[in-house]
Coordinates of C-alpha atoms in Angstrom, one line a residue:
M131 CA 0.0 0.0 0.0
S132 CA 1.5 3.3 -1.1
T133 CA 1.0 6.6 0.8
T134 CA -0.9 9.1 -1.2
T135 CA -0.2 12.8 -1.3
A136 CA -3.2 13.4 1.0
D137 CA -1.6 11.2 3.7
L138 CA 1.6 13.3 3.9
P139 CA 2.0 16.5 6.0
Q140 CA 1.1 19.3 3.5
P141 CA 2.7 22.7 3.4
I142 CA 0.6 25.3 5.2
D143 CA 0.5 29.1 5.0
S144 CA 3.3 29.3 7.5
T145 CA 3.6 33.1 7.5
A146 CA 0.2 33.3 9.2
D147 CA 1.2 31.0 12.0
R148 CA 3.4 32.7 14.6
A149 CA 2.0 31.2 17.8
G150 CA 4.9 29.0 18.5
I151 CA 8.5 29.4 19.9
G152 CA 9.9 32.8 18.9
G153 CA 7.1 33.6 16.5
H154 CA 7.4 30.3 14.6
P155 CA 4.6 27.9 13.6
R156 CA 3.0 26.1 16.6
G157 CA 4.0 22.8 15.1
L158 CA 7.7 23.7 15.8
T159 CA 7.0 23.7 19.5
T160 CA 5.5 20.2 19.3
L161 CA 8.5 18.9 17.3
F162 CA 11.0 20.7 19.5
F163 CA 9.8 18.8 22.6
T164 CA 9.3 15.6 20.7
E165 CA 13.0 15.6 19.6
M166 CA 14.2 16.9 23.0
W167 CA 12.6 13.9 24.8
E168 CA 13.7 11.5 22.1
R169 CA 17.3 12.7 22.5
F170 CA 16.9 12.6 26.3
S171 CA 15.9 9.0 26.2
Y172 CA 18.7 8.1 23.7
Y173 CA 21.6 9.8 25.4
G174 CA 20.3 8.9 28.9
M175 CA 20.4 5.2 28.1
R176 CA 23.6 5.5 26.2
A177 CA 25.3 7.1 29.2
L178 CA 24.6 3.9 31.1
L179 CA 24.9 1.3 28.4
L180 CA 28.6 0.5 28.5
L181 CA 28.9 1.0 32.2
Y182 CA 26.0 -1.4 32.8
M183 CA 27.4 -4.1 30.5
T184 CA 30.9 -4.0 32.1
A185 CA 29.8 -3.6 35.7
P186 CA 30.3 -6.8 37.8
L187 CA 27.3 -9.1 38.4
G188 CA 27.6 -8.2 42.1
A189 CA 27.0 -4.6 41.2
G190 CA 23.9 -5.3 39.2
G191 CA 25.7 -5.2 35.8
L192 CA 26.1 -7.9 33.1
G193 CA 29.7 -8.7 33.9
F194 CA 30.9 -8.4 30.3
D195 CA 34.6 -7.7 29.6
A196 CA 35.6 -4.4 27.9
A197 CA 36.0 -6.0 24.5
Q198 CA 32.6 -7.6 24.5
G199 CA 30.9 -4.6 25.9
G200 CA 32.6 -2.3 23.4
A201 CA 31.6 -4.5 20.5
I202 CA 28.0 -4.4 21.5
Y203 CA 28.0 -0.7 22.1
G204 CA 29.7 0.0 18.7
L205 CA 27.2 -2.2 16.8
Y206 CA 24.3 -0.6 18.6
T207 CA 25.3 3.0 17.9
S208 CA 26.1 2.3 14.2
M209 CA 22.8 0.5 13.7
V210 CA 20.8 3.3 15.2
Y211 CA 22.0 5.7 12.4
L212 CA 21.9 3.1 9.6
A213 CA 18.3 2.3 10.5
T214 CA 17.2 5.8 9.4
L215 CA 17.6 4.6 5.7
P216 CA 14.9 2.0 5.9
G217 CA 13.0 4.2 8.3
G218 CA 12.8 7.0 5.6
W219 CA 11.8 4.5 2.9
I220 CA 9.0 3.1 5.1
A221 CA 7.7 6.7 5.8
D222 CA 7.9 7.7 2.1
R223 CA 6.3 4.5 0.7
L224 CA 4.0 3.1 3.3
I225 CA 2.9 5.1 6.4
G226 CA 4.0 8.7 6.0
P227 CA 6.3 10.7 8.2
R228 CA 3.8 11.6 10.9
R229 CA 2.9 8.0 11.6
A230 CA 6.5 7.0 11.4
V231 CA 7.5 9.4 14.2
L232 CA 4.6 8.2 16.4
Y233 CA 5.4 4.5 15.8
G234 CA 9.1 5.2 16.3
G235 CA 8.5 6.8 19.6
L236 CA 6.4 3.9 20.8
F237 CA 9.1 1.4 19.8
I238 CA 11.8 3.5 21.6
A239 CA 9.8 3.7 24.8
A240 CA 9.1 -0.1 24.7
G241 CA 12.8 -0.6 24.2
H242 CA 13.8 1.4 27.2
F243 CA 11.3 -0.3 29.4
S244 CA 12.5 -3.7 28.1
M245 CA 16.0 -2.8 29.3
A246 CA 14.5 -1.8 32.7
A247 CA 13.8 -5.5 33.2
A248 CA 16.7 -7.3 34.8
V249 CA 16.7 -10.2 32.3
L250 CA 19.4 -10.6 29.6
P251 CA 17.0 -11.5 26.7
M252 CA 15.0 -8.3 27.5
F253 CA 18.2 -6.3 27.3
Y254 CA 18.9 -7.4 23.8
L255 CA 15.2 -7.0 22.8
G256 CA 15.4 -3.4 24.2
L257 CA 18.4 -2.5 22.0
F258 CA 16.7 -4.0 19.0
L259 CA 13.5 -2.0 19.6
I260 CA 15.4 1.2 20.1
V261 CA 17.2 0.8 16.8
I262 CA 13.9 0.2 15.0
G263 CA 12.2 3.1 16.7
T264 CA 15.1 5.6 16.1
G265 CA 15.2 4.6 12.5
L266 CA 11.5 5.5 12.1
L267 CA 11.7 8.7 14.2
K268 CA 15.0 10.4 13.7
G269 CA 15.0 11.3 10.1
N270 CA 11.3 11.8 9.6
V271 CA 10.8 14.3 12.4
S272 CA 13.2 16.7 10.5
V273 CA 11.0 16.2 7.4
I274 CA 8.0 17.4 9.2
V275 CA 9.9 20.4 10.5
G276 CA 10.7 21.4 6.9
R277 CA 7.1 21.1 5.9
L278 CA 5.9 23.5 8.5
Y279 CA 7.3 26.3 6.3
S280 CA 6.6 27.4 2.8
K281 CA 9.6 27.7 0.5
E282 CA 9.3 31.5 0.7
D283 CA 9.2 31.7 4.5
I284 CA 12.4 33.4 5.7
R285 CA 12.0 31.8 9.1
R286 CA 12.8 28.3 7.8
D287 CA 16.6 28.3 8.7
A288 CA 15.9 29.8 12.1
G289 CA 13.2 27.2 12.7
F290 CA 15.7 24.4 12.2
S291 CA 18.2 26.1 14.5
I292 CA 15.5 26.2 17.2
F293 CA 14.7 22.5 16.5
Y294 CA 18.4 21.6 16.9
M295 CA 18.5 23.4 20.2
G296 CA 15.9 20.9 21.5
I297 CA 18.3 18.1 20.4
N298 CA 21.2 19.7 22.4
L299 CA 19.0 20.4 25.4
G300 CA 17.8 16.8 25.6
A301 CA 21.4 15.5 25.1
F302 CA 22.6 17.7 27.9
I303 CA 20.0 16.9 30.5
A304 CA 19.9 13.1 29.9
P305 CA 23.2 12.0 31.4
L306 CA 22.6 14.1 34.4
V307 CA 19.3 12.6 35.2
C308 CA 19.6 9.0 33.9
G309 CA 23.2 8.7 34.8
W310 CA 22.6 9.8 38.4
L311 CA 19.6 7.4 38.8
G312 CA 21.6 4.6 37.2
Q313 CA 24.6 4.9 39.4
R314 CA 22.9 6.0 42.7
V315 CA 19.6 4.0 42.5
S316 CA 19.9 1.2 40.0
W317 CA 20.8 0.6 36.4
H318 CA 17.3 -0.3 35.5
T319 CA 15.8 2.8 37.1
G320 CA 18.0 4.8 34.8
F321 CA 16.8 2.9 31.8
A322 CA 13.2 3.3 33.0
A323 CA 13.7 7.1 33.3
A324 CA 14.8 7.2 29.6
G325 CA 11.6 5.3 28.8
F326 CA 9.4 7.8 30.7
G327 CA 11.2 10.6 28.9
M328 CA 10.1 9.1 25.5
V329 CA 6.6 8.7 26.8
F330 CA 6.4 12.4 27.6
G331 CA 7.6 13.1 24.1
I332 CA 4.9 10.8 22.6
I333 CA 2.1 12.4 24.7
Q334 CA 2.9 16.0 23.7
Y335 CA 3.4 14.9 20.1
V336 CA -0.1 13.4 19.9
L337 CA -1.6 16.4 21.7
G338 CA 0.1 18.8 19.3
S339 CA -0.3 16.8 16.1
K340 CA -3.1 19.1 14.9
H341 CA -0.5 21.9 14.4
L342 CA 1.7 19.8 12.1
G343 CA -0.1 20.7 8.9

């Protein structure tokens, strides 16, 4: 089943919409926080990942040696970015970018909560789900940002700059929150915090979807 033009986010008269951050379209606020919480969940979990894998069993970790933990970490981080290629194809050909972002967020949240369970198979399942979810969300959320603006709208470049500020904000806060919880409370509490961050992002994305064009 192919996605028709009507299924895709359509350009709107963006110059008339100045109710969002800094006089930008309201949809930018929704996407700003969607991406902020997604990056919060990603970097929050990643701050704990290698430490958790190489921590001794007595300390609640997996007891992997540095070589094994490093190999898993490297494979995971590379697959996260490679997954954006099939994620973009799926959005273009099958479900559209707006649904791709929503489904991606759900996969990511499920992945973090899977890692919060102290069971090794759930750990690997969580990594797999996060890869799939990030592939669906990461590239397509930027597509929706671009479609908030007409080609003539001079705010377009500034809008992307604001959007990337959300990325940086989430990446900055995440290790402070998830890292502290992971090392002071438990590893799995830190992973769960990353999952709740993505849930917050999904909720506000759904509530603000009417502003996405």
